[in-house]
XYZ file of C-alpha atoms in Angstrom:
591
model
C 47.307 50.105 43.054
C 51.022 49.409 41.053
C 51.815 51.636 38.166
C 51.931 48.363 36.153
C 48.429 47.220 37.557
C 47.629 50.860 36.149
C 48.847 51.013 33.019
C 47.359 47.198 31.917
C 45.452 47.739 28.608
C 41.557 47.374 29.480
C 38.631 46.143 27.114
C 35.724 47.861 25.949
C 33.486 47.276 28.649
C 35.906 49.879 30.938
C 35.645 52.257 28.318
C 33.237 54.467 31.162
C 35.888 53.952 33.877
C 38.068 57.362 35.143
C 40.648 56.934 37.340
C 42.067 59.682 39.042
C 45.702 60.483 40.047
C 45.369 58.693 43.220
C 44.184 55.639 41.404
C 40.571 55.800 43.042
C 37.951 55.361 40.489
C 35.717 58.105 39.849
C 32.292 58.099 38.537
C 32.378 60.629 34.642
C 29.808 63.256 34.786
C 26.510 61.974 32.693
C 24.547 64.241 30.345
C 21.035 63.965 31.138
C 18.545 65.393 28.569
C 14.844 65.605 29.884
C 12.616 64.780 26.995
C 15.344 61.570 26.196
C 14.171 60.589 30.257
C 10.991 60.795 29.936
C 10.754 58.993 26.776
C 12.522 56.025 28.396
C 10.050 55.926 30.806
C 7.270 55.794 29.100
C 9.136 52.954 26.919
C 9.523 50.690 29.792
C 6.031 51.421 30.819
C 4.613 50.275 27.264
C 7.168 47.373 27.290
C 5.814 46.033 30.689
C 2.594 46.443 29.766
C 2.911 44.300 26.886
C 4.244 41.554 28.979
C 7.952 42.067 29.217
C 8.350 41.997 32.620
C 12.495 42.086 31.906
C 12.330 45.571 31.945
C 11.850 45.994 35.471
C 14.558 44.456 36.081
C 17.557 47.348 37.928
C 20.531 45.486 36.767
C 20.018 45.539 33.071
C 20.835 48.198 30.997
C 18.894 50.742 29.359
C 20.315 48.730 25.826
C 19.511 45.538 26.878
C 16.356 46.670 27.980
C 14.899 48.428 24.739
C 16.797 46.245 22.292
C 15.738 43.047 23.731
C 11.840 44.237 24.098
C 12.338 44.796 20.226
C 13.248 41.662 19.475
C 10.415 39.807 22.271
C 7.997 42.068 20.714
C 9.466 40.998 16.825
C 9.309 37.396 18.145
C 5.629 37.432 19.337
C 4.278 39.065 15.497
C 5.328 35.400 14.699
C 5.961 36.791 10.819
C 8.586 34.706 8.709
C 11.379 37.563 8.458
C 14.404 34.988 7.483
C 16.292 37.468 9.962
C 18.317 35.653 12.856
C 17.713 37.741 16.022
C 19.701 36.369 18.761
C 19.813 38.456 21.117
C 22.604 38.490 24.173
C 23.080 40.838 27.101
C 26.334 42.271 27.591
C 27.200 42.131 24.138
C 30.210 43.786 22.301
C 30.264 46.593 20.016
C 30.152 44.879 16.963
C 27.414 42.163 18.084
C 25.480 45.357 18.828
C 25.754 47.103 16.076
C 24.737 43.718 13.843
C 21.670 43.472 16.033
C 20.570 46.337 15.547
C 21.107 46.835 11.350
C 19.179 42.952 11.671
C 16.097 44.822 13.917
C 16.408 47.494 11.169
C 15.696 45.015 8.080
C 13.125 42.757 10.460
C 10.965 46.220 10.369
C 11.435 47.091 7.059
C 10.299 43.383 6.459
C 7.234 44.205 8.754
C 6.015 47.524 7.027
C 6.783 49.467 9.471
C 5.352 52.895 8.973
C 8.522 54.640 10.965
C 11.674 55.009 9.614
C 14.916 54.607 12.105
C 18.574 54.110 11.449
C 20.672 51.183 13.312
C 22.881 54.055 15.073
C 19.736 55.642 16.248
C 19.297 52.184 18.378
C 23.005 51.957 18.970
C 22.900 55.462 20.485
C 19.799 55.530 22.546
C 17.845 57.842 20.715
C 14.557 57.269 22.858
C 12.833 59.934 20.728
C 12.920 57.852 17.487
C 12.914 54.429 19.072
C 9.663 55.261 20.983
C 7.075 55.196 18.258
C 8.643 52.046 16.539
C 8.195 50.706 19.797
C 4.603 51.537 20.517
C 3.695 50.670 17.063
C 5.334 46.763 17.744
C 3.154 46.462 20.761
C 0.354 47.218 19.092
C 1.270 44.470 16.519
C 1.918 41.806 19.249
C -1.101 42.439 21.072
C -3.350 42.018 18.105
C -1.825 39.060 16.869
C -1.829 37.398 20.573
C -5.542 38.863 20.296
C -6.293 36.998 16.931
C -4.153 33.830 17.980
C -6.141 33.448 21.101
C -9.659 33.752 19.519
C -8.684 31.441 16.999
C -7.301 28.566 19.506
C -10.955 29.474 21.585
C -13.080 28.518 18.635
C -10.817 25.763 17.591
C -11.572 24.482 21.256
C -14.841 24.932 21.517
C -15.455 22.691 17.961
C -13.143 20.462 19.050
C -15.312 20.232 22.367
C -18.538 20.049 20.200
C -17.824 17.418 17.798
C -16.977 14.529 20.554
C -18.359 16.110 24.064
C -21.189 17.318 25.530
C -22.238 19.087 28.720
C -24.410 16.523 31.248
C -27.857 18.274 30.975
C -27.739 18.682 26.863
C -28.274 16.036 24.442
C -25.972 15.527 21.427
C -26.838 17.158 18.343
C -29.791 14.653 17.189
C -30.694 16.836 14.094
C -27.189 16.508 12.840
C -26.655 12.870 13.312
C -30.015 12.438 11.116
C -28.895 14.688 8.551
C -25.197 12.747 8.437
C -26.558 9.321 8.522
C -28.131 9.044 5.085
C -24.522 10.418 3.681
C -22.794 7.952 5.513
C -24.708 4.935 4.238
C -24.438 6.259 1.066
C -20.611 6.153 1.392
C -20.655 2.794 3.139
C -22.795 1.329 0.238
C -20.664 3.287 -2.601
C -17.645 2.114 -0.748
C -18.407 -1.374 -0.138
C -16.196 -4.526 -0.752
C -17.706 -6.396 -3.895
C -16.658 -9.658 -5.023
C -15.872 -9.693 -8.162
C -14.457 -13.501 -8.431
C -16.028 -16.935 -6.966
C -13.670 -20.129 -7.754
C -15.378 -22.842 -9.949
C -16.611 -25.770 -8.655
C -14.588 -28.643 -8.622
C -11.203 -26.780 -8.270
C -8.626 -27.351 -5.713
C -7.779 -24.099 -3.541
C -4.110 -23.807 -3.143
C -2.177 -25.609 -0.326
C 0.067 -22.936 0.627
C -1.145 -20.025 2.863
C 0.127 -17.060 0.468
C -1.656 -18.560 -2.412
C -4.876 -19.028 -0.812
C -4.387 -15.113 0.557
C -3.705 -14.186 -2.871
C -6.843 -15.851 -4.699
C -8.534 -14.313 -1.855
C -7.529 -10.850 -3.120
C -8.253 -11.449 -6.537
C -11.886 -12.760 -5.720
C -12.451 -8.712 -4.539
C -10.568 -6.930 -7.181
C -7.029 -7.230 -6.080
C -4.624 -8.859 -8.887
C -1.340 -10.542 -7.383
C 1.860 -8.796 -7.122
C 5.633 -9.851 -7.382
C 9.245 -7.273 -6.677
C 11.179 -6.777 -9.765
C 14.645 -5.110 -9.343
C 15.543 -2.627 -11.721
C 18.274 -0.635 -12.401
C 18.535 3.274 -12.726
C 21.882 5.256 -12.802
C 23.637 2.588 -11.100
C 20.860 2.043 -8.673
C 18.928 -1.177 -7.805
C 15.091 -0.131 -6.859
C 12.525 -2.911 -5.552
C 9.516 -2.068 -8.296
C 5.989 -4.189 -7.579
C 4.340 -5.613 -10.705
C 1.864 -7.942 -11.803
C 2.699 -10.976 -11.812
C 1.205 -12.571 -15.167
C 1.661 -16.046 -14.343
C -0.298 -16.419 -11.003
C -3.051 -13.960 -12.374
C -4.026 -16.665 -15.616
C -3.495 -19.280 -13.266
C -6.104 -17.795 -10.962
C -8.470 -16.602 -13.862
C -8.457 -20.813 -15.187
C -9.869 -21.653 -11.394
C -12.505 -18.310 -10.612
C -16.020 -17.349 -12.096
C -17.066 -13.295 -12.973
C -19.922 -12.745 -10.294
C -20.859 -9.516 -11.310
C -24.224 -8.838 -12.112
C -23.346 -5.620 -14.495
C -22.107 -7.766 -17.676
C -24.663 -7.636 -19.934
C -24.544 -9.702 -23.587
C -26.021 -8.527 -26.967
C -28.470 -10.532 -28.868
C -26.439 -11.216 -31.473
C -24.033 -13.045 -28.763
C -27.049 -14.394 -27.357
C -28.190 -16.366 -30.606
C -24.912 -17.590 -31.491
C -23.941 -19.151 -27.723
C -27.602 -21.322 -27.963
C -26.730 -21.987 -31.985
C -23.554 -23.241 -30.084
C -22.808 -27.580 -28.809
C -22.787 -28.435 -25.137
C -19.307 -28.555 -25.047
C -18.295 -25.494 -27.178
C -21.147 -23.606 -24.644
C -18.547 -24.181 -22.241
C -15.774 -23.361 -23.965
C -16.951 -20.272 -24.435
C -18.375 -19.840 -21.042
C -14.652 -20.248 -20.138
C -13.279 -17.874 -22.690
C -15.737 -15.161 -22.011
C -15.067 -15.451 -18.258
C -11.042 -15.013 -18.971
C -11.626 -12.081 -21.647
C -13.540 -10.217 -19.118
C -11.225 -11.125 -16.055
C -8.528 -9.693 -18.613
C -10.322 -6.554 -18.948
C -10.663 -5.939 -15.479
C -7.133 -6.312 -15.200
C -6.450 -4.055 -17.774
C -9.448 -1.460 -16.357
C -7.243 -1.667 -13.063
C -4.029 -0.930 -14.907
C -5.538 1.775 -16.906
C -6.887 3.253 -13.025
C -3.348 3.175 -11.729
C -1.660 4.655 -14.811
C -4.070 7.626 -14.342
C -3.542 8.225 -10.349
C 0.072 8.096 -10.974
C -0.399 10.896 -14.103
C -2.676 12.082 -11.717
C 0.210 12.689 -8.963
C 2.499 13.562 -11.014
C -0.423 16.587 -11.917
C -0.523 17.580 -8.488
C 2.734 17.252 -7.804
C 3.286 20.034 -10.816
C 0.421 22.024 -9.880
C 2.247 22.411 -6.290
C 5.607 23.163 -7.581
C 4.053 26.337 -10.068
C 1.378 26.885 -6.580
C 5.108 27.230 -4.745
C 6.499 29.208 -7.951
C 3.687 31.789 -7.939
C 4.074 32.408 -4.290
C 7.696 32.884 -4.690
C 6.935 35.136 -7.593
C 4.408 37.279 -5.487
C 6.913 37.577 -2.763
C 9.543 38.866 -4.832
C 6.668 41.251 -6.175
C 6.002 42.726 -2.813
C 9.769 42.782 -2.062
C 9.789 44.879 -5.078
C 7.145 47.178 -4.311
C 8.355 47.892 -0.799
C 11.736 48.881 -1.970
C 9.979 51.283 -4.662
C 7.903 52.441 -2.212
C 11.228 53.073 0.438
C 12.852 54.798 -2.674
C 9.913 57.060 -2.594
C 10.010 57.614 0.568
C 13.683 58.175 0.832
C 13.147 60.400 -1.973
C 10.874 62.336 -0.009
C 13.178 63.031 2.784
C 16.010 64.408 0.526
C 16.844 67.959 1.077
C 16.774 70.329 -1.971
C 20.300 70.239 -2.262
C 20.551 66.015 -2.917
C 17.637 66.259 -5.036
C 19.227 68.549 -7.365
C 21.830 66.451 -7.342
C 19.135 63.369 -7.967
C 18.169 65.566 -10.613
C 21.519 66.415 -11.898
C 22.317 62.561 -12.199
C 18.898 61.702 -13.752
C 19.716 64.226 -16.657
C 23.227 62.993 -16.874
C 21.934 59.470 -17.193
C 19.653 60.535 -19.671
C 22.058 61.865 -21.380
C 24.270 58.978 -21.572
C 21.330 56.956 -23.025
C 20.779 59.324 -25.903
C 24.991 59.283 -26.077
C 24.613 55.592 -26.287
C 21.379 55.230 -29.197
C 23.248 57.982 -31.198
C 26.488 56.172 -30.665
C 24.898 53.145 -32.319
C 23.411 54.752 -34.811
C 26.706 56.116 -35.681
C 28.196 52.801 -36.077
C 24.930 51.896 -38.125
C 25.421 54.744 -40.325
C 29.417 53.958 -40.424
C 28.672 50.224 -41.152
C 26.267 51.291 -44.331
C 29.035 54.060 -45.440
C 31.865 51.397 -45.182
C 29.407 48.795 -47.021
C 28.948 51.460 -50.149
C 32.055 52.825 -50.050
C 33.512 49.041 -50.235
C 31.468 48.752 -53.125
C 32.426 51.444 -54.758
C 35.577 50.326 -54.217
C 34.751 47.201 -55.903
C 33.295 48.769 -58.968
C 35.993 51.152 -59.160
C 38.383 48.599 -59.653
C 36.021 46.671 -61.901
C 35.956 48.966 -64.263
C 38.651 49.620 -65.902
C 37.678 52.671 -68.431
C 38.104 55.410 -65.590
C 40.402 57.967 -64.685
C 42.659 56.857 -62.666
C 43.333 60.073 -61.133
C 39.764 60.766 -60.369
C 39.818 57.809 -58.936
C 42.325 58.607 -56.586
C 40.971 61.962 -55.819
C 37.643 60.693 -54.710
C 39.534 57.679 -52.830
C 40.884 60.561 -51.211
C 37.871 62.091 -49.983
C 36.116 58.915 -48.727
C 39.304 58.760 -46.708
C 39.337 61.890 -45.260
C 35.499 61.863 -44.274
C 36.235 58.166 -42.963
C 39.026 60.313 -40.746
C 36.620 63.137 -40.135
C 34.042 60.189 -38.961
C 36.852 58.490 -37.151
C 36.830 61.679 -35.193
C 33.372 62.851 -34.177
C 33.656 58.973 -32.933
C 36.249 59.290 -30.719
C 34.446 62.488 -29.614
C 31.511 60.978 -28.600
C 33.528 58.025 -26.899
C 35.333 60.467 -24.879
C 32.333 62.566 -23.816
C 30.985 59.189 -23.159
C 33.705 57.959 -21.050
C 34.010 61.301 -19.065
C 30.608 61.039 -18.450
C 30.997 57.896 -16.930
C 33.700 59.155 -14.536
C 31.138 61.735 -13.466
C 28.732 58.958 -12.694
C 30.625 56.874 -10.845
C 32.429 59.669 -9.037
C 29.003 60.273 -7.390
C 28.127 57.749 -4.599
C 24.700 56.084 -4.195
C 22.458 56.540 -1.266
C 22.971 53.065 0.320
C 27.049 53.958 -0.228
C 26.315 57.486 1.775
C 24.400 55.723 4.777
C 27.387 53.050 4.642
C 29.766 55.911 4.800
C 27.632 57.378 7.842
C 27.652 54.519 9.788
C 31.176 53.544 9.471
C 32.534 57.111 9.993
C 29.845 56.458 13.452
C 31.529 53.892 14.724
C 35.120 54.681 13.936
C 34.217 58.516 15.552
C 32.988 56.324 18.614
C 35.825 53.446 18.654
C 38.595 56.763 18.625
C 36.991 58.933 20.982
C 36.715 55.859 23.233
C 40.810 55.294 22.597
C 41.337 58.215 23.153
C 39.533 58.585 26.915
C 41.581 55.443 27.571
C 44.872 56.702 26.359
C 44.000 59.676 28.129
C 43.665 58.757 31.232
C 46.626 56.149 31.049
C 48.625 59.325 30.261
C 47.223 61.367 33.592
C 47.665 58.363 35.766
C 51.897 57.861 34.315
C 52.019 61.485 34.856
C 50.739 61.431 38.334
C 52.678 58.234 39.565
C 55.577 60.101 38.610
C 55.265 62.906 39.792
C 54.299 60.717 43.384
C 57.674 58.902 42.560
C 59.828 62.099 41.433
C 58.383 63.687 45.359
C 59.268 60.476 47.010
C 62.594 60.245 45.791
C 63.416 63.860 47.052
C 61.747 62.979 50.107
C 64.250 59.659 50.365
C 66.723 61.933 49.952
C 66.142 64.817 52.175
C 65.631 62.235 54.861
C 68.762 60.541 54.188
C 71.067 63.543 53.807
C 68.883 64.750 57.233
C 70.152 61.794 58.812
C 73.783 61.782 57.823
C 73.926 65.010 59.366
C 72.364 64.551 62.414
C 74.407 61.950 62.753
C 77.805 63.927 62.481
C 76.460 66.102 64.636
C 75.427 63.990 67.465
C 78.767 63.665 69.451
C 80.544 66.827 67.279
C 81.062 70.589 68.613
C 78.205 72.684 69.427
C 79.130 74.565 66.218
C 78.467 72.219 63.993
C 74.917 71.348 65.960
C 73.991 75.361 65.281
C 75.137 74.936 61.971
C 72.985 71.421 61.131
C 70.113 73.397 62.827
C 70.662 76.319 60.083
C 70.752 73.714 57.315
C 67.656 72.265 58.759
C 65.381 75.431 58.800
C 66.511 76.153 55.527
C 65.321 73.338 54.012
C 61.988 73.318 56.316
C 61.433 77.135 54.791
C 62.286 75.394 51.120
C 59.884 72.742 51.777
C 57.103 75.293 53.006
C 57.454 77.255 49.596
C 57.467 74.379 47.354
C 54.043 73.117 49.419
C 52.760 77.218 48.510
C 53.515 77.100 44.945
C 51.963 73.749 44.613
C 48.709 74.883 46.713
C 48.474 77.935 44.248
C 48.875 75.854 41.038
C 45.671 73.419 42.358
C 43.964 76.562 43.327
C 44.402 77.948 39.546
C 43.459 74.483 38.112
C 40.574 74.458 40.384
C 39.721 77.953 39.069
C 39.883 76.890 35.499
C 37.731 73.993 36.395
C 35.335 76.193 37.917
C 34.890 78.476 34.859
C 34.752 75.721 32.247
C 32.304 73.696 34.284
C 30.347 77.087 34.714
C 30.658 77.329 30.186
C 29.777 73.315 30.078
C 26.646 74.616 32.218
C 25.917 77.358 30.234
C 26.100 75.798 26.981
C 23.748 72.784 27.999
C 21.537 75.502 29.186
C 21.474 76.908 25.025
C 21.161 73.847 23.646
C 17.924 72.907 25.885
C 16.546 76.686 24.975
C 17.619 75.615 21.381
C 15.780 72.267 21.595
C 13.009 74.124 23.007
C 12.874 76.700 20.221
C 12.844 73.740 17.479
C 10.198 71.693 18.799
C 8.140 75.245 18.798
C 8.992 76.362 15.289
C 8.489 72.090 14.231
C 4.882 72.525 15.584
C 3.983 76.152 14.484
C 5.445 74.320 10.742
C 2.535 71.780 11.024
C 0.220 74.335 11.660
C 1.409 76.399 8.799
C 0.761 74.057 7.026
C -2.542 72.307 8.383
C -3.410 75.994 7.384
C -2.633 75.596 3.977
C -4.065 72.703 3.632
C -7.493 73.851 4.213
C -6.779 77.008 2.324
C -5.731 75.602 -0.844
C -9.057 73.129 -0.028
C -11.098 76.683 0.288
C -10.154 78.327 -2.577
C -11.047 74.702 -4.908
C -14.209 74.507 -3.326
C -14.537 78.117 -4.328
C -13.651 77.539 -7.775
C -15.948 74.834 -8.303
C -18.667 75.267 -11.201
C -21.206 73.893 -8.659
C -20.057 76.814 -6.213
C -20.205 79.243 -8.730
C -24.091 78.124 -9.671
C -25.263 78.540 -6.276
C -23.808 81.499 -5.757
């Protein structure tokens, strides 16, 4: 391996890669916490029995592993979340970290009744991520549960209505009990001629035509497109076409049975000639063909307003939903308020309450600001007045005049004042507000200051170990060059000395020993320098032991005083419980 091939910048997916002077690669000690393990496995177990058989899978990682059984298990609820979870293995540190704040908001969405943060995921905090976890399963297997009883009976009435097994019989009681209902339709439903053509008239030649008078013999008036205009548009509208429909009523005969005549019409139609009988035969038979039209345009102008009814009554149907969504929305982020304000320490909620009283505050600031102006705008209204009536009259003192101008001045100055007072106590309130950040601006803080703390440390190992493998290449390419040159200046000597005096061979022998005993003490100094960094090593991997050792005795010692806390306060529960009971008037009686 070249020092260039060594010093190449790498991405982030050989951030975990240490390589040693030599250039070998070397695996970086791991930090293994027990309760973090077991955790894990008992993840993958609930994962695979759910029915994510990805997990068992060696080649994954443990991030791809619980992050993608999130999202199969978020996937499987089948709940409309309007959260994209796309979920890739491999990914970066930036497509993980948006996962993760979406797999956040997806449970939030859900009502999840666990609270974890995005860099909770990120970092593999099996602890938190294993209820969250569990409690998903749980959701997925209920709603496969419901799903699949649901498609059963679906099924089996699906079966029931048009099969049956070979030794039953079909459901004779409930054909009997439908057949009198479907008659009834049939009969209510049936085609009725309304029209019969006279006798004597000639049906039309054409084909269309005679299809049309067809029609109109059972109800159905003739038609004819009309192109209209609207914003520049041409639209194809169908319409009655007038002509054809008195041309049809001239030639057809009303064969209803319902028309019924009064008396009155009675005694004048037999008072009536032969031939004015049939006149008004004919005119009564058009009149009431005309008011079947109309009857049939009056039916078609109510479905459309009838539509156009439902048509509303879906759009405030889809406004109401809306409205009930953004009701729940509402109620879920009051209720994670709550909850957030629950889990503030004493310190932040004396800030909380700091705020709320500054707030306050600035709202009684603000209605005693305005009624200051009020109270100014009145003043400056009588004192204009006065003004006005000062100068209207002209029988005063003028010097009066000017000495009470005077004072209306100064207590407009003196008002002018306290104004600016309150504006200033306003405004410096203000700064105070907005000096303090918010509690979605603190977690924003958190997880940016997160991932910058992780993006420099992880620079830093790089540039690191860039720096130890420069340092050792050169130090391999200082030696060599020595070596080079001890060899050559070894062999420019031996060579003078090959056919010179035996002098000068004694002598290159000297020179030769001296440098073999320089050689040997450069080789000590360098074993004891790697014997005291191996020392040093020694004793800090012997602290790094140590202090893992505390901080599993301090973990230890936590989860003790977090459970002898619950039952501290189970204990109080009941006590406090006790002590009512005690005080009750129905107590006291029996006692």
């Amino acid at each position: 391996m070249s020092l260039s091939d060594a010093l190449k910048p790498k991405g982030s997916k050989h951030l975990s890669r240490i390589i040693n002077s030599e250039g070998v690669e070397v695996e970086a000690e791991k930090r293994e916490d027990e309760q973090q393990k077991i955790k894990y496995g008992e993840i993958i177990e609930c994962l695979i029995g759910a029915g994510y058989y990805r997990a068992k899978i060696k080649g994954i990682s443990e991030f791809d592993k619980v992050v993608g059984g999130m999202t199969w298990c978020i996937d499987v609820c089948n709940i409309d979340l309007d959260v994209d979870l796309l979920f890739q293995e491999n990914s970066t540190i930036g497509q993980k970290i948006a996962l993760t704040e979406k797999i956040v908001t997806a449970l939030q969405k859900m009502n999840c009744p666990f609270m974890i943060e995005p860099h909770q995921i990120q970092g593999l905090d099996f602890i938190h991520i294993y209820p969250v976890i569990e409690w998903l399963v749980k959701k997925s297997i209920e709603n496969r549960e419901e799903r699949g009883d649901y498609l059963q009976q679906y099924a089996i009435h699906r079966f029931n209505n048009e099969f049956c097994f070979p030794g039953e019989k079909p459901n004779e009681n409930f054909i009997r009990r439908a057949l009198p209902h479907i008659s009834a339709v049939q009969n209510k439903y049936s085609v009725q001629r309304k029209f019969r053509r006279i006798e004597g008239s000639h049906a039309p030649s054409d084909l269309m035509s005679r299809i049309q008078s067809t029609l109109f013999e059972y109800g159905h008036a003739p038609l004819q497109e009309k192109e209209e205009e609207e914003n520049g548009d041409i639209k194809h509208v169908e319409a009655i076409d007038e002509v054809k429909l008195k041309q049809m009523v001239k030639t057809m005969k009303s064969t209803s049975e319902e028309v019924k005549l009064a008396p009155k019409a009675i005694k004048e139609i037999i008072s009536l000639k032969s031939e004015e009988l049939i006149d008004a035969t004919k005119n009564y038979i058009s009149l009431s063909a005309d008011s079947e039209v109309s009857e049939k345009a009056e039916i078609v102008r109510l479905k459309e307003k009838e539509e156009a009814l439902i048509a509303k009554q879906s759009e405030i149907d889809f406004n109401l939903k809306e409205a009930i969504e953004k009701l729940n929305k509402i109620k879920s982020r009051t209720s994670s308020i709550e909850e957030s304000e629950s889990r503030l320490s004493k310190e932040e909620l004396k800030i909380v309450e700091d705020i709320k009283t500054r707030l306050m505050m600035l709202e009684r600031l603000n209605e005693q600001e305005k009624e200051f102006k009020e109270y100014c705008k009145g003043e400056k209204l009588r004192l204009e007045t006065t003004i006005r009536e000062v100068d209207d009259y002209e029988g005063l003192n003028h010097n009066s005049i000017d000495e009470q101008l005077s004072s209306l001045e100064a207590q407009l100055a003196n008002a002018r004042i306290s104004l600016a007072k309150v504006s200033r106590t306003e405004a410096k309130l203000h700064r105070l507000i907005d000096q303090v950040p918010s509690r979605p601006e603190l977690n924003q803080y958190q997880r940016r200051f997160i991932e910058l703390y992780n993006q420099v440390s992880a620079k830093y190992k790089e540039t690191k170990q860039y720096y130890t493998l420069y340092n050792s290449m050169s130090d391999q390419h200082e030696y060599l060059n020595k070596e080079i040159k001890l060899l050559d200046s070894i062999l420019e000597g031996y060579n003078a000395t090959v056919n010179g005096s035996q002098h000068a061979k004694e002598e290159f022998i000297n020179k030769f020993e001296t440098l073999v005993d320089g050689i040997k003490q450069n080789k000590a100094k360098v074993e004891t320098k790697r014997n005291e960094e191996r020392d040093a090593k020694d004793r800090l991997r012997s602290q790094l032991f140590s202090m893992i050792e505390q901080q599993r005795q301090y973990a230890s010692l936590l989860k003790q005083f977090r459970e002898e806390c619950e039952v501290n306060e189970t204990l109080l529960t009941r006590m406090k419980a006790a002590a009512q009971v005690s005080a009750s008037p129905e107590h006291i009686r029996s006692s």
